[in-house]
Coordinates of C-alpha atoms and ligand atoms in Angstrom, one line a residue:
M1 CA 14.9 33.7 17.1
T2 CA 12.9 30.5 14.8
T3 CA 9.7 30.1 12.6
L4 CA 6.9 27.9 13.1
N5 CA 8.5 25.9 10.1
D6 CA 12.3 25.9 12.1
Q7 CA 10.8 24.4 14.6
A8 CA 9.0 22.7 12.0
R9 CA 11.6 20.8 10.8
A10 CA 13.4 20.8 14.2
I11 CA 9.6 17.4 15.8
L12 CA 10.1 15.6 12.5
R13 CA 14.3 15.6 13.7
Q14 CA 13.3 14.7 17.3
N15 CA 10.8 12.2 15.9
D16 CA 14.0 10.8 14.7
R17 CA 14.2 6.8 15.1
G18 CA 16.6 6.1 12.8
G19 CA 14.5 5.5 9.3
Y20 CA 11.3 6.3 10.5
T21 CA 9.6 8.7 12.8
V22 CA 7.5 7.9 15.9
P23 CA 3.7 10.0 15.7
T24 CA 4.8 11.3 19.4
A25 CA 7.4 10.4 21.9
G26 CA 5.4 8.7 24.9
L27 CA 1.8 8.4 24.5
Y28 CA 3.6 6.9 20.4
P29 CA 6.9 5.3 20.8
Y30 CA 6.7 3.0 17.7
Q31 CA 6.2 3.4 13.7
W32 CA 2.6 3.9 12.7
N33 CA 1.8 3.1 9.0
W34 CA 0.3 6.3 7.4
D35 CA 1.8 8.5 10.6
S36 CA 5.5 7.7 8.8
A37 CA 3.8 8.1 5.1
F38 CA 2.4 11.7 6.6
A39 CA 6.2 12.3 8.0
A40 CA 7.8 10.6 4.7
W41 CA 5.7 14.1 2.7
G42 CA 7.3 16.3 5.7
F43 CA 10.4 14.9 5.3
S44 CA 10.4 15.9 1.9
T45 CA 10.4 19.4 2.4
F46 CA 13.6 19.6 3.7
D47 CA 15.3 16.8 2.8
L48 CA 13.9 14.4 0.3
P49 CA 17.0 11.5 0.9
R50 CA 14.9 10.8 4.4
A51 CA 11.2 11.5 3.2
W52 CA 12.0 8.1 1.3
V53 CA 13.6 6.1 3.7
E54 CA 10.6 6.4 5.6
M55 CA 8.4 5.3 3.3
E56 CA 11.4 2.2 2.6
T57 CA 10.4 1.4 6.1
L58 CA 8.2 1.5 6.7
L59 CA 6.7 -0.9 3.4
A60 CA 10.2 -2.9 4.8
T61 CA 7.5 -4.8 7.1
Q62 CA 5.2 -5.7 4.0
W63 CA 3.5 -9.6 5.8
D64 CA 3.9 -12.2 3.0
D65 CA 0.3 -11.4 2.4
G66 CA 0.6 -7.8 0.8
M67 CA -0.5 -6.6 4.7
V68 CA 1.3 -3.6 5.7
P69 CA 1.1 -3.7 9.4
H70 CA -0.6 -0.7 11.8
I71 CA 2.1 -0.8 14.0
I72 CA 6.5 -1.8 13.7
F73 CA 7.0 -2.0 17.5
H74 CA 11.1 -2.1 15.9
Q75 CA 12.4 -1.8 20.3
D76 CA 10.2 -2.8 23.3
D77 CA 9.6 0.7 24.8
P78 CA 7.5 -0.5 28.5
G79 CA 4.6 3.6 27.7
Y80 CA 2.4 1.3 25.5
F81 CA -0.4 -1.0 25.6
P82 CA -1.4 -3.6 23.8
G83 CA 2.9 -3.9 22.8
P84 CA 4.0 -6.9 20.7
D85 CA 3.5 -9.8 23.3
V86 CA -0.5 -8.5 23.1
W87 CA -0.5 -8.5 19.5
A88 CA 1.6 -11.4 19.9
T89 CA 1.8 -11.7 15.2
E90 CA 5.0 -13.1 15.8
K91 CA 6.8 -10.8 12.7
T92 CA 10.1 -9.5 12.9
P93 CA 9.8 -6.6 13.9
A94 CA 7.0 -7.3 16.6
T95 CA 3.3 -5.6 14.6
S96 CA 0.8 -5.5 15.2
G97 CA -1.8 -7.2 12.8
I98 CA -4.2 -5.2 11.1
S99 CA -3.7 -2.3 8.8
Q100 CA -4.2 1.1 8.2
P101 CA -5.1 4.3 5.8
P102 CA -3.4 3.4 2.3
V103 CA -2.6 7.2 1.7
A104 CA 1.3 6.0 1.3
A105 CA 0.5 5.7 -2.6
I106 CA -1.0 9.3 -2.5
I107 CA 2.1 10.6 -0.6
T108 CA 4.8 8.8 -3.0
R109 CA 3.5 10.0 -5.5
L110 CA 3.8 13.2 -4.4
M111 CA 7.2 12.5 -3.1
W112 CA 8.4 11.3 -6.3
E113 CA 6.5 14.4 -8.8
Q114 CA 8.8 16.8 -6.7
S115 CA 11.6 15.6 -7.8
P116 CA 11.0 13.1 -11.1
Q117 CA 14.5 12.1 -12.0
E118 CA 15.7 11.5 -8.4
G119 CA 13.0 9.7 -7.2
H120 CA 12.5 7.5 -10.4
D121 CA 14.0 4.4 -8.9
H122 CA 12.2 5.2 -5.6
M123 CA 9.6 5.2 -6.7
A124 CA 10.0 2.1 -9.2
A125 CA 11.0 -0.1 -6.1
L126 CA 7.7 0.9 -3.7
Y127 CA 5.2 0.2 -7.0
P128 CA 5.5 -4.0 -7.0
K129 CA 5.0 -3.4 -2.6
L130 CA 2.1 -0.6 -2.7
V131 CA 0.3 -2.5 -6.1
K132 CA 0.7 -5.9 -3.6
W133 CA -0.9 -3.8 -1.0
H134 CA -3.2 -2.2 -3.1
R135 CA -4.1 -6.3 -3.3
W136 CA -4.4 -7.2 -0.3
W137 CA -7.3 -4.3 0.8
H138 CA -9.5 -5.4 -2.4
D139 CA -9.4 -9.4 -1.8
M140 CA -8.8 -9.9 2.1
R141 CA -11.0 -5.4 2.8
C142 CA -13.0 -5.6 -0.2
T143 CA -15.1 -8.8 0.3
H144 CA -18.3 -7.3 0.7
G145 CA -18.1 -4.6 -1.3
P146 CA -16.7 -1.1 0.5
V147 CA -13.9 -1.7 2.2
A148 CA -14.3 -3.4 5.0
I149 CA -12.3 -2.8 9.0
T150 CA -12.3 -5.6 11.7
H151 CA -11.1 -3.2 14.1
P152 CA -12.0 0.8 14.9
W153 CA -8.1 1.1 14.8
E154 CA -7.4 -0.3 11.5
S155 CA -9.2 2.9 10.1
G156 CA -7.2 5.9 11.9
R157 CA -9.8 7.3 13.7
D158 CA -9.8 5.5 16.2
N159 CA -13.0 5.9 18.7
C160 CA -15.5 7.8 16.3
P161 CA -19.0 7.4 16.7
D162 CA -18.5 6.0 13.3
W163 CA -18.0 2.5 15.4
D164 CA -20.9 2.4 17.9
V165 CA -23.1 0.3 16.1
G166 CA -20.7 -2.5 15.1
M167 CA -19.0 -1.7 18.7
A168 CA -22.1 -2.8 20.3
G169 CA -21.9 -6.6 19.6
V170 CA -18.6 -7.2 20.5
D171 CA -17.7 -8.7 23.8
G172 CA -15.8 -7.7 26.1
S173 CA -16.1 -9.2 29.0
D174 CA -13.1 -12.2 28.7
A175 CA -10.4 -8.8 27.9
G176 CA -8.8 -10.0 31.0
P177 CA -6.7 -7.5 33.6
Y178 CA -4.5 -5.0 31.7
T179 CA -3.1 -1.8 32.4
R180 CA -3.6 0.5 30.3
R181 CA -0.9 3.7 29.2
D182 CA -2.6 6.4 27.0
T183 CA -4.4 7.6 30.3
G184 CA -0.8 8.2 31.5
H185 CA 0.3 10.4 28.8
V186 CA -2.3 12.5 28.4
D187 CA -6.1 13.4 30.1
P188 CA -8.4 10.4 30.4
S189 CA -11.5 12.5 30.5
M190 CA -10.6 13.2 25.9
R191 CA -9.0 9.5 25.7
P192 CA -11.7 5.7 25.2
G193 CA -13.6 4.4 28.5
K194 CA -12.7 1.5 30.0
E195 CA -15.7 -0.3 27.8
D196 CA -13.9 0.6 24.9
Y197 CA -10.4 -0.2 26.3
D198 CA -11.8 -4.1 27.4
R199 CA -13.5 -4.3 23.5
Y200 CA -10.8 -3.3 21.8
I201 CA -8.7 -6.1 23.2
A202 CA -11.9 -8.2 22.7
M203 CA -10.4 -8.1 19.3
V204 CA -6.9 -8.2 19.2
K205 CA -7.7 -11.5 21.1
F206 CA -9.1 -13.8 18.8
G207 CA -6.7 -12.2 15.6
V208 CA -4.9 -13.6 18.1
K209 CA -7.2 -16.8 18.8
V210 CA -6.7 -17.7 14.2
G211 CA -3.0 -17.1 14.0
W212 CA -4.3 -13.3 12.5
D213 CA -5.4 -15.5 9.1
Q214 CA -7.3 -12.5 7.7
A215 CA -9.9 -14.6 6.2
K216 CA -10.9 -15.8 9.5
I217 CA -11.2 -12.6 11.1
V218 CA -13.7 -11.3 8.4
E219 CA -15.3 -14.4 8.7
D220 CA -16.4 -14.8 12.1
G221 CA -14.6 -11.5 14.2
P222 CA -15.8 -9.9 16.4
F223 CA -16.7 -6.5 14.6
L224 CA -16.6 -5.8 10.3
M225 CA -17.6 -2.1 9.6
A226 CA -17.8 -0.8 6.1
D227 CA -15.7 2.3 6.1
P228 CA -16.7 6.4 4.1
G229 CA -12.3 7.1 5.1
I230 CA -10.8 4.4 3.7
T231 CA -13.1 3.4 1.0
F232 CA -12.2 7.3 -0.1
I233 CA -9.0 7.2 0.5
L234 CA -7.7 4.1 -1.5
L235 CA -10.2 4.5 -3.6
R236 CA -7.8 8.5 -4.7
A237 CA -4.4 6.0 -4.0
H238 CA -5.7 3.3 -6.7
A239 CA -5.5 6.0 -9.4
D240 CA -2.1 7.7 -7.6
L241 CA -0.9 3.7 -7.7
A242 CA -1.9 3.3 -11.5
F243 CA -0.7 7.0 -12.6
M244 CA 2.8 5.4 -11.3
G245 CA 2.2 2.3 -12.8
R246 CA 1.9 3.8 -16.0
A247 CA 5.4 6.3 -15.8
L248 CA 6.8 2.6 -15.0
G249 CA 5.5 0.9 -18.9
E250 CA 3.6 -0.9 -16.8
D251 CA -0.4 -2.8 -17.0
V252 CA -2.1 -1.1 -15.0
S253 CA -5.2 -2.8 -15.9
E254 CA -5.8 -4.5 -12.2
I255 CA -5.7 -1.1 -10.3
E256 CA -8.3 0.1 -12.7
E257 CA -10.3 -3.1 -12.0
W258 CA -10.3 -2.6 -8.1
A259 CA -10.5 1.0 -8.6
M260 CA -13.5 0.6 -10.6
S261 CA -15.4 -2.2 -8.3
L262 CA -15.0 0.1 -5.2
R263 CA -16.3 2.8 -6.8
N264 CA -20.0 1.2 -8.0
A265 CA -19.6 -0.1 -3.8
L266 CA -19.9 4.0 -3.5
P267 CA -24.4 3.3 -3.3
L268 CA -23.8 0.3 -0.4
I269 CA -22.3 3.6 2.6
W270 CA -25.0 6.6 1.1
N271 CA -27.5 6.4 3.7
P272 CA -30.0 8.1 2.3
E273 CA -31.3 9.1 5.9
L274 CA -29.0 11.6 6.9
E275 CA -28.0 12.1 3.6
A276 CA -24.5 11.6 3.3
Y277 CA -22.6 8.1 3.1
D278 CA -22.2 6.2 6.1
A279 CA -20.3 3.8 8.5
K280 CA -22.2 -0.2 8.4
D281 CA -22.3 -2.5 10.3
L282 CA -21.5 -5.6 7.9
R283 CA -23.2 -8.3 10.2
T284 CA -26.2 -6.6 11.0
G285 CA -26.4 -4.3 7.4
R286 CA -27.3 -1.1 9.9
F287 CA -25.6 2.1 9.1
A288 CA -24.6 4.1 12.1
G289 CA -26.1 6.7 11.8
V290 CA -23.9 9.9 12.3
L291 CA -21.9 11.9 10.1
G292 CA -18.4 11.5 10.3
S293 CA -15.3 13.1 9.0
G294 CA -14.5 10.3 6.1
A295 CA -17.8 11.9 4.3
F296 CA -15.7 14.1 3.5
L297 CA -13.0 12.5 2.4
A298 CA -15.2 11.6 -0.5
Y299 CA -13.6 14.9 -2.2
L300 CA -10.2 13.0 -2.7
A301 CA -11.8 10.5 -4.8
G302 CA -14.2 12.8 -7.3
A303 CA -17.5 11.1 -5.1
S304 CA -18.9 14.6 -3.4
N305 CA -22.5 15.2 -5.2
P306 CA -24.6 18.7 -4.1
Q307 CA -26.2 17.2 -1.1
L308 CA -23.1 15.8 1.2
D309 CA -21.3 19.2 -0.3
A310 CA -24.8 21.5 1.4
Q311 CA -23.3 18.8 5.1
L312 CA -20.4 20.2 5.1
I313 CA -21.1 23.7 5.4
R314 CA -23.9 22.9 8.1
V315 CA -21.4 21.0 10.4
W316 CA -18.4 23.5 9.4
D317 CA -20.3 26.5 9.9
A318 CA -21.6 25.5 13.4
V319 CA -17.7 25.4 14.2
R320 CA -14.6 27.7 13.8
Y321 CA -11.5 25.8 13.5
G322 CA -11.6 23.2 10.6
I323 CA -13.8 20.2 9.5
P324 CA -14.5 18.4 12.9
S325 CA -15.0 14.5 13.0
A326 CA -18.2 14.5 14.1
D327 CA -21.3 16.2 14.0
P328 CA -21.3 19.5 16.1
Q329 CA -25.0 19.4 15.9
A330 CA -25.1 15.1 17.0
A331 CA -25.9 14.2 21.0
I332 CA -23.1 12.4 20.5
F333 CA -20.5 15.2 19.4
D334 CA -17.7 16.4 22.5
P335 CA -15.6 18.2 21.0
R336 CA -12.4 16.9 22.7
R337 CA -12.6 13.8 23.4
Y338 CA -11.1 11.7 20.3
W339 CA -12.1 11.7 17.2
R340 CA -15.3 11.7 18.8
G341 CA -15.6 16.2 17.7
P342 CA -12.4 17.7 17.0
T343 CA -10.6 18.3 14.4
W344 CA -7.2 16.9 12.9
P345 CA -4.9 19.1 11.4
V346 CA -3.6 15.7 9.1
V347 CA -8.0 14.6 7.9
N348 CA -7.4 18.3 7.8
A349 CA -4.8 18.5 5.4
L350 CA -6.1 14.8 3.5
M351 CA -9.6 16.7 3.0
A352 CA -7.6 19.8 1.4
I353 CA -6.4 17.8 -1.2
G354 CA -9.9 17.1 -1.7
L355 CA -11.6 19.8 -2.8
R356 CA -8.7 21.4 -4.5
D357 CA -9.0 18.7 -7.5
S358 CA -12.9 19.4 -7.2
G359 CA -11.7 22.9 -8.4
L360 CA -13.6 23.8 -4.5
L361 CA -10.3 26.6 -3.6
D362 CA -11.8 28.5 -1.6
L363 CA -13.3 26.0 0.8
E364 CA -9.3 24.5 0.6
S365 CA -8.0 28.2 1.4
R366 CA -10.8 28.9 4.6
L367 CA -9.8 25.2 5.7
R368 CA -5.9 26.2 5.7
V369 CA -6.1 29.1 7.1
E370 CA -8.2 28.1 9.2
T371 CA -6.0 24.8 10.5
A372 CA -3.1 27.4 10.8
A373 CA -5.2 29.3 12.9
L374 CA -4.5 26.4 15.4
I375 CA -1.3 25.3 15.3
E376 CA -0.2 29.0 14.9
K377 CA -1.9 29.1 18.7
H378 CA -0.8 26.3 20.4
G379 CA 1.9 24.6 18.3
F380 CA 2.4 21.1 17.0
F381 CA -0.5 19.5 18.7
E382 CA -2.4 16.2 17.8
Y383 CA -5.8 17.7 17.8
F384 CA -8.0 20.6 18.5
D385 CA -10.9 21.8 19.9
P386 CA -12.4 22.4 16.8
M387 CA -14.9 25.2 18.4
D388 CA -13.0 27.6 20.7
A389 CA -8.9 25.9 19.7
T390 CA -7.9 24.2 22.7
P391 CA -4.8 22.0 22.2
C392 CA -5.2 18.5 22.3
G393 CA -4.1 15.5 23.0
G394 CA -0.2 14.9 22.6
D395 CA 2.2 18.1 21.9
S396 CA 5.2 18.1 19.0
F397 CA 3.4 15.3 17.1
T398 CA 4.6 14.4 13.6
W399 CA 1.8 14.8 11.2
T400 CA 0.8 18.1 12.3
A401 CA 4.2 19.1 11.8
A402 CA 4.8 17.5 8.8
I403 CA 1.0 18.8 7.5
W404 CA 2.0 22.5 8.7
L405 CA 5.4 21.8 6.1
T406 CA 4.0 20.5 3.1
W407 CA 0.6 22.3 3.4
A408 CA -1.4 24.8 6.4
N409 CA 2.7 27.2 6.4
Q410 CA 1.4 28.5 2.9
D411 CA 2.6 32.5 2.4
R412 CA 2.9 32.0 6.2
D413 CA 5.8 31.0 7.9
Q414 CA 6.6 33.3 10.9
L415 CA 8.3 33.9 13.6
V416 CA 8.0 33.0 17.2
G417 CA 9.1 34.6 20.1
A418 CA 10.4 37.6 17.8
T419 CA 10.6 40.9 20.3
Ligands
GLC1 C1 -3.8 7.4 17.1 C2 -5.0 7.5 16.1 C3 -4.0 7.2 15.2 C4 -2.7 7.0 14.3 C5 -2.1 6.9 16.2 C6 -0.7 7.4 15.8 O1 -4.5 5.5 17.8 O2 -6.2 7.6 16.2 O3 -5.2 7.8 13.3 O4 -2.0 7.0 13.8 O5 -2.5 7.2 16.7 O6 -1.0 9.1 16.3

C-alpha cells in the first residue's frame, strides 16, 4: 500500500541520475534548467541536502558570460534530438546555447527559508552565481525593455501560440535532414509539427554560426520576442535574490535597479486590444494577439490589474481543471497539444505562489484543488487536458511529482490501491 506522497518521492529518486534529476526517462534524458530547480524544491520536502546538490549542479554549469543553459548533456543519449552535436556549444559538460525561465532564485529562497541555519552556506555560495545569471538577463536580454527570448524553447512554454508571429518570420528551409526522437516517445498529435521543428533547428544553426555570441543573436538572429512569462518570473526572482542579498549583508542596489527598469518596461507588453499582457515580436513590433498562461504569471510579480483579473476568470471558467496554457475561447486552442491549451501543474504551482501573495486565497485554493484532482485521477503526468483531465506527454514526471509534494498535496495525501 502506498500513498501519492510515496509515489512522488519514488519518482524523484528514480529520475535522480546522481547530482541531477532528469524530467522523465526516455523523452527528456538530460538535466533541464527550470525542471531541475523544481526538482530541488521537491527534494527539499524530504531530503534537503539532496535538494541543495541539485541547485548546485545546475549553477555549476554557468557559462563565463553568466548564462545558465537550458539543457546540460551530462551523458550522451541517442534518444533525444537535438543533442550536443547539433548545439555545438563546445562546453564541458556539453550544454544547449539558450537559457530557460530563471526560477532558481525563487526556489533557492524557499529552500533556504525552510531551514535558514542549515541552508545559510549553500545559499551564500549560490548567491554570486545567481547574481551573475540575473545580470546576464539584464544585460543580454532586457535590451528592449521586457525580457526577450531568442528561441521559443527559452520561454519554457515551447510551442505556445505566443510565438506564432515570430516563428512565421523564421526560414526553416535550410534545417537539413534530421530525425526527431520526441515523436517516438509520445503521441505525435500532441507534439509540434514538422514545419515548426525545421524552424527550431534553423534557430539553433544560427547560434552555432555566430559561435553562440549572445549579442549577435539578439541583434541579427532569426527570432526575438518579448516574453511576458519570463519577464514576470525574473521580476519575482530579482526580488527574492535581493531579499537573500540583504540577509547576507550585500549591497543589492544593482539588483533593485534591474528590477525597476524591468517593471518600467511592463507597459510595452500590455496589449490594450487584448486587454492583457501579451508576447511581442521585437523585430516587427507586432503583438502576438493571444492570451497565454505567461500573462497570468503577473501575479508572481504583483503586476496584475482588474482587467487581467477578469481575463483570468474568463479563461479559467471555460475549462474544468487548472489554468489553460492558451485561451479556450480562441481559435488556436488545442486542449492536448503541447502548450496550445493544456494545463501544466508546474505552471499552476508558480501562479499559485502569485495568487497567494496577492491575497487571492480563494483562487489559490481553487487552483490547488483542481491540480490535485488531475494528479489523483491519473498520476504524475507532464501535463493534462484542462477540459476532461486526459493525461498527456511524459509519465512519472519530475516536476509534477515535485509540485505535488510542495504544494498540491496540501491536506490531501491519500492511500493508493488501498482495499
Ligand atoms: C519541454 C517543456 C520545457 C521543459 C522540458 C523538460 O521542452 O516545454 O518547459 O523544461 O520539456 O521537461
